Amino acid sequence: MPLVEKNDVNIGESTTHSVHLPKKYHDRPYISSCAINRVYPEYPNRAKILNVEGKVIVQYDVNARGKVDNICILSAVPPGIFEESIRSAMRRWVYESNKPEKKLIITFKFCLNSVKIFSDY
């Protein structure tokens, strides 16, 4: 059974653009690689103008160099609005080297006028 990392990310308009996350939680499988830096996706201008909020679930791998590979959008509501912003940000994420992982999952929630939060569970 592959290890799965579950995170929720709320994307709003006014916060910092990177975060370091702890990885040890007793209620989920141990993840051997650790996120060193994650860049938040930008809230797309088109979505701001249209007052659109959304939720995107993404599966991805971390390679031996600590870079994100194989970004796969599992679900996007609404479709076609937030995906490119997420891919662009995730390509800049950095994990520990020599600790590859497969099929990690993260959920991004884009909310107007809210704070961006990463939370593991």
Backbone as XML, in Angstrom:
<?xml version="1.0"?>
<chain id="A" units="angstrom">
  <residue number="1" name="MET">
    <atom name="N" x="0.840" y="-1.175" z="0.000"/>
    <atom name="CA" x="0.000" y="0.000" z="0.000"/>
    <atom name="C" x="0.885" y="1.238" z="0.000"/>
  </residue>
  <residue number="2" name="PRO">
    <atom name="N" x="0.706" y="2.180" z="-0.942"/>
    <atom name="CA" x="1.568" y="3.355" z="-1.006"/>
    <atom name="C" x="1.276" y="4.297" z="0.153"/>
  </residue>
  <residue number="3" name="LEU">
    <atom name="N" x="2.323" y="4.992" z="0.563"/>
    <atom name="CA" x="2.153" y="6.015" z="1.582"/>
    <atom name="C" x="1.444" y="7.198" z="0.969"/>
  </residue>
  <residue number="4" name="VAL">
    <atom name="N" x="0.521" y="7.775" z="1.693"/>
    <atom name="CA" x="-0.235" y="8.905" z="1.176"/>
    <atom name="C" x="-0.147" y="10.047" z="2.159"/>
  </residue>
  <residue number="5" name="GLU">
    <atom name="N" x="0.224" y="11.215" z="1.671"/>
    <atom name="CA" x="0.276" y="12.417" z="2.476"/>
    <atom name="C" x="-1.004" y="13.183" z="2.209"/>
  </residue>
  <residue number="6" name="LYS">
    <atom name="N" x="-1.743" y="13.530" z="3.245"/>
    <atom name="CA" x="-2.961" y="14.300" z="3.065"/>
    <atom name="C" x="-2.769" y="15.673" z="3.667"/>
  </residue>
  <residue number="7" name="ASN">
    <atom name="N" x="-2.994" y="16.671" z="2.892"/>
    <atom name="CA" x="-2.876" y="18.052" z="3.319"/>
    <atom name="C" x="-4.067" y="18.820" z="2.787"/>
  </residue>
  <residue number="8" name="ASP">
    <atom name="N" x="-4.475" y="19.843" z="3.495"/>
    <atom name="CA" x="-5.425" y="20.812" z="2.983"/>
    <atom name="C" x="-4.704" y="22.134" z="2.875"/>
  </residue>
  <residue number="9" name="VAL">
    <atom name="N" x="-4.924" y="22.849" z="1.800"/>
    <atom name="CA" x="-4.316" y="24.151" z="1.606"/>
    <atom name="C" x="-5.415" y="25.129" z="1.256"/>
  </residue>
  <residue number="10" name="ASN">
    <atom name="N" x="-5.619" y="26.120" z="2.072"/>
    <atom name="CA" x="-6.588" y="27.174" z="1.764"/>
    <atom name="C" x="-5.836" y="28.326" z="1.108"/>
  </residue>
  <residue number="11" name="ILE">
    <atom name="N" x="-6.254" y="28.708" z="-0.085"/>
    <atom name="CA" x="-5.580" y="29.760" z="-0.823"/>
    <atom name="C" x="-6.443" y="31.004" z="-0.797"/>
  </residue>
  <residue number="12" name="GLY">
    <atom name="N" x="-5.935" y="32.049" z="-0.189"/>
    <atom name="CA" x="-6.632" y="33.320" z="-0.115"/>
    <atom name="C" x="-5.796" y="34.409" z="-0.743"/>
  </residue>
  <residue number="13" name="GLU">
    <atom name="N" x="-6.038" y="35.648" z="-0.385"/>
    <atom name="CA" x="-5.375" y="36.744" z="-1.060"/>
    <atom name="C" x="-4.197" y="37.363" z="-0.323"/>
  </residue>
  <residue number="14" name="SER">
    <atom name="N" x="-4.136" y="37.319" z="1.013"/>
    <atom name="CA" x="-3.134" y="38.141" z="1.689"/>
    <atom name="C" x="-2.346" y="37.374" z="2.739"/>
  </residue>
  <residue number="15" name="THR">
    <atom name="N" x="-1.327" y="36.621" z="2.289"/>
    <atom name="CA" x="-0.432" y="35.971" z="3.226"/>
    <atom name="C" x="0.919" y="35.756" z="2.581"/>
  </residue>
  <residue number="16" name="THR">
    <atom name="N" x="1.830" y="35.118" z="3.317"/>
    <atom name="CA" x="3.159" y="34.852" z="2.792"/>
    <atom name="C" x="3.090" y="33.808" z="1.684"/>
  </residue>
  <residue number="17" name="HIS">
    <atom name="N" x="4.250" y="33.565" z="1.034"/>
    <atom name="CA" x="4.248" y="32.682" z="-0.134"/>
    <atom name="C" x="5.023" y="31.389" z="0.024"/>
  </residue>
  <residue number="18" name="SER">
    <atom name="N" x="5.509" y="31.078" z="1.220"/>
    <atom name="CA" x="6.121" y="29.770" z="1.418"/>
    <atom name="C" x="5.973" y="29.375" z="2.874"/>
  </residue>
  <residue number="19" name="VAL">
    <atom name="N" x="6.115" y="28.083" z="3.119"/>
    <atom name="CA" x="5.901" y="27.574" z="4.468"/>
    <atom name="C" x="6.710" y="26.304" z="4.659"/>
  </residue>
  <residue number="20" name="HIS">
    <atom name="N" x="7.172" y="26.065" z="5.882"/>
    <atom name="CA" x="7.829" y="24.803" z="6.244"/>
    <atom name="C" x="6.855" y="24.020" z="7.091"/>
  </residue>
  <residue number="21" name="LEU">
    <atom name="N" x="6.613" y="22.774" z="6.748"/>
    <atom name="CA" x="5.615" y="21.980" z="7.449"/>
    <atom name="C" x="6.240" y="20.843" z="8.232"/>
  </residue>
  <residue number="22" name="PRO">
    <atom name="N" x="5.788" y="20.626" z="9.465"/>
    <atom name="CA" x="6.210" y="19.423" z="10.189"/>
    <atom name="C" x="5.550" y="18.204" z="9.563"/>
  </residue>
  <residue number="23" name="LYS">
    <atom name="N" x="6.144" y="17.045" z="9.701"/>
    <atom name="CA" x="5.635" y="15.844" z="9.040"/>
    <atom name="C" x="5.250" y="14.725" z="9.991"/>
  </residue>
  <residue number="24" name="LYS">
    <atom name="N" x="5.323" y="14.909" z="11.301"/>
    <atom name="CA" x="5.069" y="13.801" z="12.218"/>
    <atom name="C" x="3.690" y="13.933" z="12.845"/>
  </residue>
  <residue number="25" name="TYR">
    <atom name="N" x="2.807" y="13.039" z="12.490"/>
    <atom name="CA" x="1.478" y="12.965" z="13.072"/>
    <atom name="C" x="1.168" y="11.510" z="13.341"/>
  </residue>
  <residue number="26" name="HIS">
    <atom name="N" x="0.651" y="11.198" z="14.516"/>
    <atom name="CA" x="0.435" y="9.821" z="14.905"/>
    <atom name="C" x="-0.748" y="9.165" z="14.204"/>
  </residue>
  <residue number="27" name="ASP">
    <atom name="N" x="-1.644" y="9.930" z="13.593"/>
    <atom name="CA" x="-2.865" y="9.356" z="13.037"/>
    <atom name="C" x="-2.813" y="9.125" z="11.527"/>
  </residue>
  <residue number="28" name="ARG">
    <atom name="N" x="-1.638" y="9.152" z="10.925"/>
    <atom name="CA" x="-1.527" y="8.894" z="9.499"/>
    <atom name="C" x="-0.214" y="8.176" z="9.229"/>
  </residue>
  <residue number="29" name="PRO">
    <atom name="N" x="-0.037" y="7.572" z="8.037"/>
    <atom name="CA" x="1.196" y="6.845" z="7.749"/>
    <atom name="C" x="2.408" y="7.774" z="7.809"/>
  </residue>
  <residue number="30" name="TYR">
    <atom name="N" x="3.542" y="7.215" z="8.216"/>
    <atom name="CA" x="4.793" y="7.969" z="8.257"/>
    <atom name="C" x="5.253" y="8.289" z="6.842"/>
  </residue>
  <residue number="31" name="ILE">
    <atom name="N" x="5.580" y="9.534" z="6.614"/>
    <atom name="CA" x="6.116" y="9.977" z="5.327"/>
    <atom name="C" x="7.603" y="10.211" z="5.527"/>
  </residue>
  <residue number="32" name="SER">
    <atom name="N" x="8.439" y="9.512" z="4.776"/>
    <atom name="CA" x="9.874" y="9.587" z="5.017"/>
    <atom name="C" x="10.499" y="10.887" z="4.520"/>
  </residue>
  <residue number="33" name="SER">
    <atom name="N" x="9.937" y="11.515" z="3.485"/>
    <atom name="CA" x="10.499" y="12.773" z="3.018"/>
    <atom name="C" x="9.801" y="13.932" z="3.712"/>
  </residue>
  <residue number="34" name="CYS">
    <atom name="N" x="10.525" y="15.031" z="3.842"/>
    <atom name="CA" x="10.001" y="16.192" z="4.555"/>
    <atom name="C" x="10.020" y="17.404" z="3.627"/>
  </residue>
  <residue number="35" name="ALA">
    <atom name="N" x="8.924" y="18.148" z="3.619"/>
    <atom name="CA" x="8.861" y="19.361" z="2.817"/>
    <atom name="C" x="9.766" y="20.410" z="3.446"/>
  </residue>
  <residue number="36" name="ILE">
    <atom name="N" x="10.687" y="20.912" z="2.659"/>
    <atom name="CA" x="11.578" y="21.979" z="3.122"/>
    <atom name="C" x="10.966" y="23.330" z="2.793"/>
  </residue>
  <residue number="37" name="ASN">
    <atom name="N" x="10.362" y="23.431" z="1.606"/>
    <atom name="CA" x="9.739" y="24.688" z="1.192"/>
    <atom name="C" x="8.597" y="24.391" z="0.235"/>
  </residue>
  <residue number="38" name="ARG">
    <atom name="N" x="7.480" y="25.050" z="0.476"/>
    <atom name="CA" x="6.349" y="24.967" z="-0.440"/>
    <atom name="C" x="5.943" y="26.381" z="-0.809"/>
  </residue>
  <residue number="39" name="VAL">
    <atom name="N" x="5.742" y="26.595" z="-2.085"/>
    <atom name="CA" x="5.308" y="27.889" z="-2.604"/>
    <atom name="C" x="3.806" y="27.814" z="-2.824"/>
  </residue>
  <residue number="40" name="TYR">
    <atom name="N" x="3.085" y="28.798" z="-2.311"/>
    <atom name="CA" x="1.637" y="28.826" z="-2.492"/>
    <atom name="C" x="1.273" y="29.144" z="-3.940"/>
  </residue>
  <residue number="41" name="PRO">
    <atom name="N" x="0.248" y="28.520" z="-4.465"/>
    <atom name="CA" x="-0.253" y="28.901" z="-5.787"/>
    <atom name="C" x="-0.832" y="30.318" z="-5.733"/>
  </residue>
  <residue number="42" name="GLU">
    <atom name="N" x="-0.709" y="31.034" z="-6.823"/>
    <atom name="CA" x="-1.324" y="32.353" z="-6.933"/>
    <atom name="C" x="-2.821" y="32.170" z="-7.155"/>
  </residue>
  <residue number="43" name="TYR">
    <atom name="N" x="-3.604" y="33.057" z="-6.584"/>
    <atom name="CA" x="-5.044" y="33.050" z="-6.850"/>
    <atom name="C" x="-5.210" y="33.654" z="-8.236"/>
  </residue>
  <residue number="44" name="PRO">
    <atom name="N" x="-5.674" y="32.914" z="-9.217"/>
    <atom name="CA" x="-5.735" y="33.423" z="-10.593"/>
    <atom name="C" x="-6.595" y="34.692" z="-10.703"/>
  </residue>
  <residue number="45" name="ASN">
    <atom name="N" x="-6.119" y="35.663" z="-11.473"/>
    <atom name="CA" x="-6.867" y="36.915" z="-11.669"/>
    <atom name="C" x="-8.264" y="36.659" z="-12.199"/>
  </residue>
  <residue number="46" name="ARG">
    <atom name="N" x="-8.383" y="35.722" z="-13.127"/>
    <atom name="CA" x="-9.693" y="35.397" z="-13.703"/>
    <atom name="C" x="-10.678" y="34.968" z="-12.616"/>
  </residue>
  <residue number="47" name="ALA">
    <atom name="N" x="-10.193" y="34.155" z="-11.666"/>
    <atom name="CA" x="-11.047" y="33.694" z="-10.574"/>
    <atom name="C" x="-11.418" y="34.842" z="-9.640"/>
  </residue>
  <residue number="48" name="LYS">
    <atom name="N" x="-10.467" y="35.741" z="-9.380"/>
    <atom name="CA" x="-10.755" y="36.911" z="-8.536"/>
    <atom name="C" x="-11.828" y="37.783" z="-9.164"/>
  </residue>
  <residue number="49" name="ILE">
    <atom name="N" x="-11.659" y="38.065" z="-10.448"/>
    <atom name="CA" x="-12.606" y="38.935" z="-11.160"/>
    <atom name="C" x="-14.011" y="38.342" z="-11.146"/>
  </residue>
  <residue number="50" name="LEU">
    <atom name="N" x="-14.083" y="37.016" z="-11.319"/>
    <atom name="CA" x="-15.380" y="36.338" z="-11.368"/>
    <atom name="C" x="-15.889" y="35.922" z="-9.981"/>
  </residue>
  <residue number="51" name="ASN">
    <atom name="N" x="-15.119" y="36.256" z="-8.934"/>
    <atom name="CA" x="-15.462" y="35.851" z="-7.563"/>
    <atom name="C" x="-15.672" y="34.340" z="-7.440"/>
  </residue>
  <residue number="52" name="VAL">
    <atom name="N" x="-14.750" y="33.594" z="-8.050"/>
    <atom name="CA" x="-14.850" y="32.134" z="-8.063"/>
    <atom name="C" x="-13.951" y="31.541" z="-6.982"/>
  </residue>
  <residue number="53" name="GLU">
    <atom name="N" x="-14.510" y="30.637" z="-6.194"/>
    <atom name="CA" x="-13.736" y="29.854" z="-5.243"/>
    <atom name="C" x="-13.693" y="28.420" z="-5.757"/>
  </residue>
  <residue number="54" name="GLY">
    <atom name="N" x="-12.770" y="27.627" z="-5.234"/>
    <atom name="CA" x="-12.700" y="26.267" z="-5.738"/>
    <atom name="C" x="-11.917" y="25.324" z="-4.860"/>
  </residue>
  <residue number="55" name="LYS">
    <atom name="N" x="-11.903" y="24.071" z="-5.290"/>
    <atom name="CA" x="-11.200" y="23.003" z="-4.588"/>
    <atom name="C" x="-10.553" y="22.100" z="-5.629"/>
  </residue>
  <residue number="56" name="VAL">
    <atom name="N" x="-9.257" y="21.822" z="-5.439"/>
    <atom name="CA" x="-8.517" y="20.982" z="-6.371"/>
    <atom name="C" x="-7.765" y="19.917" z="-5.579"/>
  </residue>
  <residue number="57" name="ILE">
    <atom name="N" x="-7.914" y="18.666" z="-5.981"/>
    <atom name="CA" x="-7.191" y="17.561" z="-5.357"/>
    <atom name="C" x="-6.112" y="17.102" z="-6.327"/>
  </residue>
  <residue number="58" name="VAL">
    <atom name="N" x="-4.878" y="17.018" z="-5.824"/>
    <atom name="CA" x="-3.724" y="16.722" z="-6.664"/>
    <atom name="C" x="-2.955" y="15.529" z="-6.105"/>
  </residue>
  <residue number="59" name="GLN">
    <atom name="N" x="-2.537" y="14.637" z="-7.002"/>
    <atom name="CA" x="-1.627" y="13.549" z="-6.647"/>
    <atom name="C" x="-0.277" y="13.868" z="-7.270"/>
  </residue>
  <residue number="60" name="TYR">
    <atom name="N" x="0.808" y="13.555" z="-6.542"/>
    <atom name="CA" x="2.138" y="13.867" z="-7.061"/>
    <atom name="C" x="3.179" y="12.934" z="-6.450"/>
  </residue>
  <residue number="61" name="ASP">
    <atom name="N" x="4.357" y="12.916" z="-7.064"/>
    <atom name="CA" x="5.496" y="12.160" z="-6.554"/>
    <atom name="C" x="6.594" y="13.136" z="-6.165"/>
  </residue>
  <residue number="62" name="VAL">
    <atom name="N" x="7.489" y="12.686" z="-5.316"/>
    <atom name="CA" x="8.708" y="13.425" z="-4.986"/>
    <atom name="C" x="9.866" y="12.552" z="-5.433"/>
  </residue>
  <residue number="63" name="ASN">
    <atom name="N" x="10.760" y="13.102" z="-6.270"/>
    <atom name="CA" x="11.877" y="12.299" z="-6.768"/>
    <atom name="C" x="13.059" y="12.329" z="-5.789"/>
  </residue>
  <residue number="64" name="ALA">
    <atom name="N" x="14.115" y="11.602" z="-6.102"/>
    <atom name="CA" x="15.280" y="11.486" z="-5.222"/>
    <atom name="C" x="16.003" y="12.816" z="-5.026"/>
  </residue>
  <residue number="65" name="ARG">
    <atom name="N" x="15.818" y="13.766" z="-5.947"/>
    <atom name="CA" x="16.435" y="15.090" z="-5.795"/>
    <atom name="C" x="15.587" y="16.035" z="-4.948"/>
  </residue>
  <residue number="66" name="GLY">
    <atom name="N" x="14.415" y="15.552" z="-4.492"/>
    <atom name="CA" x="13.553" y="16.372" z="-3.655"/>
    <atom name="C" x="12.621" y="17.275" z="-4.443"/>
  </residue>
  <residue number="67" name="LYS">
    <atom name="N" x="12.476" y="17.012" z="-5.728"/>
    <atom name="CA" x="11.593" y="17.809" z="-6.591"/>
    <atom name="C" x="10.289" y="17.069" z="-6.852"/>
  </residue>
  <residue number="68" name="VAL">
    <atom name="N" x="9.238" y="17.826" z="-7.103"/>
    <atom name="CA" x="7.926" y="17.250" z="-7.378"/>
    <atom name="C" x="7.854" y="16.800" z="-8.837"/>
  </residue>
  <residue number="69" name="ASP">
    <atom name="N" x="7.363" y="15.593" z="-9.054"/>
    <atom name="CA" x="7.178" y="15.005" z="-10.385"/>
    <atom name="C" x="5.750" y="14.495" z="-10.508"/>
  </residue>
  <residue number="70" name="ASN">
    <atom name="N" x="5.345" y="14.237" z="-11.729"/>
    <atom name="CA" x="4.082" y="13.551" z="-12.026"/>
    <atom name="C" x="2.871" y="14.183" z="-11.345"/>
  </residue>
  <residue number="71" name="ILE">
    <atom name="N" x="2.739" y="15.483" z="-11.491"/>
    <atom name="CA" x="1.594" y="16.193" z="-10.927"/>
    <atom name="C" x="0.348" y="15.777" z="-11.711"/>
  </residue>
  <residue number="72" name="CYS">
    <atom name="N" x="-0.642" y="15.235" z="-11.001"/>
    <atom name="CA" x="-1.861" y="14.750" z="-11.631"/>
    <atom name="C" x="-3.069" y="15.344" z="-10.909"/>
  </residue>
  <residue number="73" name="ILE">
    <atom name="N" x="-3.888" y="16.094" z="-11.631"/>
    <atom name="CA" x="-5.092" y="16.674" z="-11.058"/>
    <atom name="C" x="-6.142" y="15.564" z="-10.970"/>
  </residue>
  <residue number="74" name="LEU">
    <atom name="N" x="-6.530" y="15.205" z="-9.755"/>
    <atom name="CA" x="-7.539" y="14.164" z="-9.560"/>
    <atom name="C" x="-8.948" y="14.727" z="-9.632"/>
  </residue>
  <residue number="75" name="SER">
    <atom name="N" x="-9.107" y="15.969" z="-9.165"/>
    <atom name="CA" x="-10.423" y="16.606" z="-9.154"/>
    <atom name="C" x="-10.225" y="18.114" z="-9.114"/>
  </residue>
  <residue number="76" name="ALA">
    <atom name="N" x="-11.027" y="18.845" z="-9.866"/>
    <atom name="CA" x="-10.976" y="20.315" z="-9.867"/>
    <atom name="C" x="-12.390" y="20.858" z="-9.994"/>
  </residue>
  <residue number="77" name="VAL">
    <atom name="N" x="-12.791" y="21.647" z="-9.000"/>
    <atom name="CA" x="-14.116" y="22.267" z="-9.010"/>
    <atom name="C" x="-13.954" y="23.747" z="-8.716"/>
  </residue>
  <residue number="78" name="PRO">
    <atom name="N" x="-14.263" y="24.610" z="-9.664"/>
    <atom name="CA" x="-14.642" y="24.333" z="-11.046"/>
    <atom name="C" x="-13.412" y="23.959" z="-11.868"/>
  </residue>
  <residue number="79" name="PRO">
    <atom name="N" x="-13.599" y="23.219" z="-12.942"/>
    <atom name="CA" x="-12.459" y="22.824" z="-13.773"/>
    <atom name="C" x="-11.924" y="23.993" z="-14.607"/>
  </residue>
  <residue number="80" name="GLY">
    <atom name="N" x="-10.602" y="23.922" z="-14.885"/>
    <atom name="CA" x="-9.980" y="24.864" z="-15.798"/>
    <atom name="C" x="-9.639" y="26.231" z="-15.233"/>
  </residue>
  <residue number="81" name="ILE">
    <atom name="N" x="-9.752" y="26.420" z="-13.928"/>
    <atom name="CA" x="-9.496" y="27.735" z="-13.339"/>
    <atom name="C" x="-8.191" y="27.762" z="-12.543"/>
  </residue>
  <residue number="82" name="PHE">
    <atom name="N" x="-7.974" y="26.784" z="-11.654"/>
    <atom name="CA" x="-6.882" y="26.841" z="-10.690"/>
    <atom name="C" x="-5.709" y="25.907" z="-11.000"/>
  </residue>
  <residue number="83" name="GLU">
    <atom name="N" x="-5.878" y="24.986" z="-11.917"/>
    <atom name="CA" x="-4.896" y="23.929" z="-12.123"/>
    <atom name="C" x="-3.509" y="24.430" z="-12.521"/>
  </residue>
  <residue number="84" name="GLU">
    <atom name="N" x="-3.425" y="25.368" z="-13.446"/>
    <atom name="CA" x="-2.113" y="25.842" z="-13.899"/>
    <atom name="C" x="-1.364" y="26.570" z="-12.794"/>
  </residue>
  <residue number="85" name="SER">
    <atom name="N" x="-2.069" y="27.325" z="-11.979"/>
    <atom name="CA" x="-1.452" y="28.006" z="-10.846"/>
    <atom name="C" x="-0.858" y="26.992" z="-9.861"/>
  </residue>
  <residue number="86" name="ILE">
    <atom name="N" x="-1.575" y="25.908" z="-9.641"/>
    <atom name="CA" x="-1.098" y="24.857" z="-8.740"/>
    <atom name="C" x="0.130" y="24.179" z="-9.316"/>
  </residue>
  <residue number="87" name="ARG">
    <atom name="N" x="0.080" y="23.795" z="-10.580"/>
    <atom name="CA" x="1.242" y="23.133" z="-11.214"/>
    <atom name="C" x="2.476" y="24.028" z="-11.147"/>
  </residue>
  <residue number="88" name="SER">
    <atom name="N" x="2.304" y="25.298" z="-11.435"/>
    <atom name="CA" x="3.417" y="26.241" z="-11.417"/>
    <atom name="C" x="4.045" y="26.338" z="-10.031"/>
  </residue>
  <residue number="89" name="ALA">
    <atom name="N" x="3.224" y="26.414" z="-8.999"/>
    <atom name="CA" x="3.741" y="26.500" z="-7.636"/>
    <atom name="C" x="4.410" y="25.195" z="-7.205"/>
  </residue>
  <residue number="90" name="MET">
    <atom name="N" x="3.775" y="24.069" z="-7.493"/>
    <atom name="CA" x="4.307" y="22.783" z="-7.045"/>
    <atom name="C" x="5.643" y="22.445" z="-7.697"/>
  </residue>
  <residue number="91" name="ARG">
    <atom name="N" x="5.885" y="22.929" z="-8.900"/>
    <atom name="CA" x="7.177" y="22.684" z="-9.549"/>
    <atom name="C" x="8.317" y="23.353" z="-8.780"/>
  </residue>
  <residue number="92" name="ARG">
    <atom name="N" x="8.003" y="24.295" z="-7.901"/>
    <atom name="CA" x="9.036" y="24.991" z="-7.118"/>
    <atom name="C" x="9.149" y="24.454" z="-5.689"/>
  </residue>
  <residue number="93" name="TRP">
    <atom name="N" x="8.361" y="23.447" z="-5.357"/>
    <atom name="CA" x="8.452" y="22.860" z="-4.018"/>
    <atom name="C" x="9.759" y="22.095" z="-3.872"/>
  </residue>
  <residue number="94" name="VAL">
    <atom name="N" x="10.275" y="22.066" z="-2.642"/>
    <atom name="CA" x="11.521" y="21.361" z="-2.342"/>
    <atom name="C" x="11.300" y="20.439" z="-1.151"/>
  </residue>
  <residue number="95" name="TYR">
    <atom name="N" x="11.677" y="19.183" z="-1.326"/>
    <atom name="CA" x="11.641" y="18.189" z="-0.256"/>
    <atom name="C" x="13.069" y="17.745" z="0.036"/>
  </residue>
  <residue number="96" name="GLU">
    <atom name="N" x="13.251" y="16.987" z="1.107"/>
    <atom name="CA" x="14.558" y="16.426" z="1.425"/>
    <atom name="C" x="15.021" y="15.537" z="0.279"/>
  </residue>
  <residue number="97" name="SER">
    <atom name="N" x="16.307" y="15.583" z="-0.019"/>
    <atom name="CA" x="16.885" y="14.726" z="-1.061"/>
    <atom name="C" x="16.976" y="13.283" z="-0.580"/>
  </residue>
  <residue number="98" name="ASN">
    <atom name="N" x="17.023" y="12.375" z="-1.542"/>
    <atom name="CA" x="17.212" y="10.946" z="-1.300"/>
    <atom name="C" x="16.112" y="10.311" z="-0.451"/>
  </residue>
  <residue number="99" name="LYS">
    <atom name="N" x="14.910" y="10.895" z="-0.501"/>
    <atom name="CA" x="13.759" y="10.311" z="0.191"/>
    <atom name="C" x="12.545" y="10.392" z="-0.733"/>
  </residue>
  <residue number="100" name="PRO">
    <atom name="N" x="12.620" y="9.668" z="-1.866"/>
    <atom name="CA" x="11.514" y="9.753" z="-2.830"/>
    <atom name="C" x="10.215" y="9.177" z="-2.264"/>
  </residue>
  <residue number="101" name="GLU">
    <atom name="N" x="9.113" y="9.713" z="-2.744"/>
    <atom name="CA" x="7.778" y="9.259" z="-2.356"/>
    <atom name="C" x="6.914" y="9.171" z="-3.609"/>
  </residue>
  <residue number="102" name="LYS">
    <atom name="N" x="5.907" y="8.336" z="-3.576"/>
    <atom name="CA" x="4.985" y="8.163" z="-4.700"/>
    <atom name="C" x="3.555" y="8.381" z="-4.230"/>
  </residue>
  <residue number="103" name="LYS">
    <atom name="N" x="2.748" y="8.912" z="-5.114"/>
    <atom name="CA" x="1.303" y="9.033" z="-4.931"/>
    <atom name="C" x="0.899" y="9.785" z="-3.668"/>
  </residue>
  <residue number="104" name="LEU">
    <atom name="N" x="1.561" y="10.909" z="-3.423"/>
    <atom name="CA" x="1.157" y="11.791" z="-2.330"/>
    <atom name="C" x="-0.054" y="12.588" z="-2.797"/>
  </residue>
  <residue number="105" name="ILE">
    <atom name="N" x="-0.923" y="12.964" z="-1.881"/>
    <atom name="CA" x="-2.144" y="13.681" z="-2.248"/>
    <atom name="C" x="-2.270" y="14.941" z="-1.402"/>
  </residue>
  <residue number="106" name="ILE">
    <atom name="N" x="-2.655" y="16.015" z="-2.056"/>
    <atom name="CA" x="-2.887" y="17.283" z="-1.377"/>
    <atom name="C" x="-4.168" y="17.905" z="-1.918"/>
  </residue>
  <residue number="107" name="THR">
    <atom name="N" x="-4.893" y="18.590" z="-1.061"/>
    <atom name="CA" x="-6.115" y="19.280" z="-1.455"/>
    <atom name="C" x="-5.906" y="20.776" z="-1.306"/>
  </residue>
  <residue number="108" name="PHE">
    <atom name="N" x="-6.167" y="21.518" z="-2.377"/>
    <atom name="CA" x="-6.080" y="22.981" z="-2.366"/>
    <atom name="C" x="-7.489" y="23.543" z="-2.331"/>
  </residue>
  <residue number="109" name="LYS">
    <atom name="N" x="-7.740" y="24.458" z="-1.403"/>
    <atom name="CA" x="-9.026" y="25.154" z="-1.348"/>
    <atom name="C" x="-8.761" y="26.630" z="-1.607"/>
  </residue>
  <residue number="110" name="PHE">
    <atom name="N" x="-9.343" y="27.138" z="-2.672"/>
    <atom name="CA" x="-9.194" y="28.548" z="-3.039"/>
    <atom name="C" x="-10.404" y="29.299" z="-2.515"/>
  </residue>
  <residue number="111" name="CYS">
    <atom name="N" x="-10.175" y="30.188" z="-1.538"/>
    <atom name="CA" x="-11.249" y="30.939" z="-0.892"/>
    <atom name="C" x="-10.938" y="32.428" z="-0.980"/>
  </residue>
  <residue number="112" name="LEU">
    <atom name="N" x="-11.869" y="33.204" z="-1.493"/>
    <atom name="CA" x="-11.693" y="34.649" z="-1.567"/>
    <atom name="C" x="-11.615" y="35.230" z="-0.159"/>
  </residue>
  <residue number="113" name="ASN">
    <atom name="N" x="-10.724" y="36.203" z="0.027"/>
    <atom name="CA" x="-10.593" y="36.933" z="1.297"/>
    <atom name="C" x="-10.361" y="36.038" z="2.504"/>
  </residue>
  <residue number="114" name="SER">
    <atom name="N" x="-9.546" y="34.996" z="2.340"/>
    <atom name="CA" x="-9.221" y="34.162" z="3.492"/>
    <atom name="C" x="-7.719" y="33.967" z="3.579"/>
  </residue>
  <residue number="115" name="VAL">
    <atom name="N" x="-7.296" y="33.321" z="4.634"/>
    <atom name="CA" x="-5.887" y="33.089" z="4.883"/>
    <atom name="C" x="-5.481" y="31.750" z="4.285"/>
  </residue>
  <residue number="116" name="LYS">
    <atom name="N" x="-4.254" y="31.672" z="3.744"/>
    <atom name="CA" x="-3.722" y="30.423" z="3.211"/>
    <atom name="C" x="-3.225" y="29.589" z="4.379"/>
  </residue>
  <residue number="117" name="ILE">
    <atom name="N" x="-3.645" y="28.331" z="4.439"/>
    <atom name="CA" x="-3.242" y="27.469" z="5.553"/>
    <atom name="C" x="-2.883" y="26.088" z="4.997"/>
  </residue>
  <residue number="118" name="PHE">
    <atom name="N" x="-1.729" y="25.574" z="5.429"/>
    <atom name="CA" x="-1.395" y="24.181" z="5.195"/>
    <atom name="C" x="-1.719" y="23.454" z="6.487"/>
  </residue>
  <residue number="119" name="SER">
    <atom name="N" x="-2.420" y="22.371" z="6.429"/>
    <atom name="CA" x="-2.620" y="21.573" z="7.640"/>
    <atom name="C" x="-2.614" y="20.097" z="7.280"/>
  </residue>
  <residue number="120" name="ASP">
    <atom name="N" x="-1.755" y="19.344" z="7.942"/>
    <atom name="CA" x="-1.707" y="17.891" z="7.761"/>
    <atom name="C" x="-2.766" y="17.270" z="8.645"/>
  </residue>
  <residue number="121" name="TYR">
    <atom name="N" x="-3.315" y="16.159" z="8.187"/>
    <atom name="CA" x="-4.214" y="15.376" z="9.037"/>
    <atom name="C" x="-4.148" y="13.937" z="8.631"/>
  </residue>
</chain>
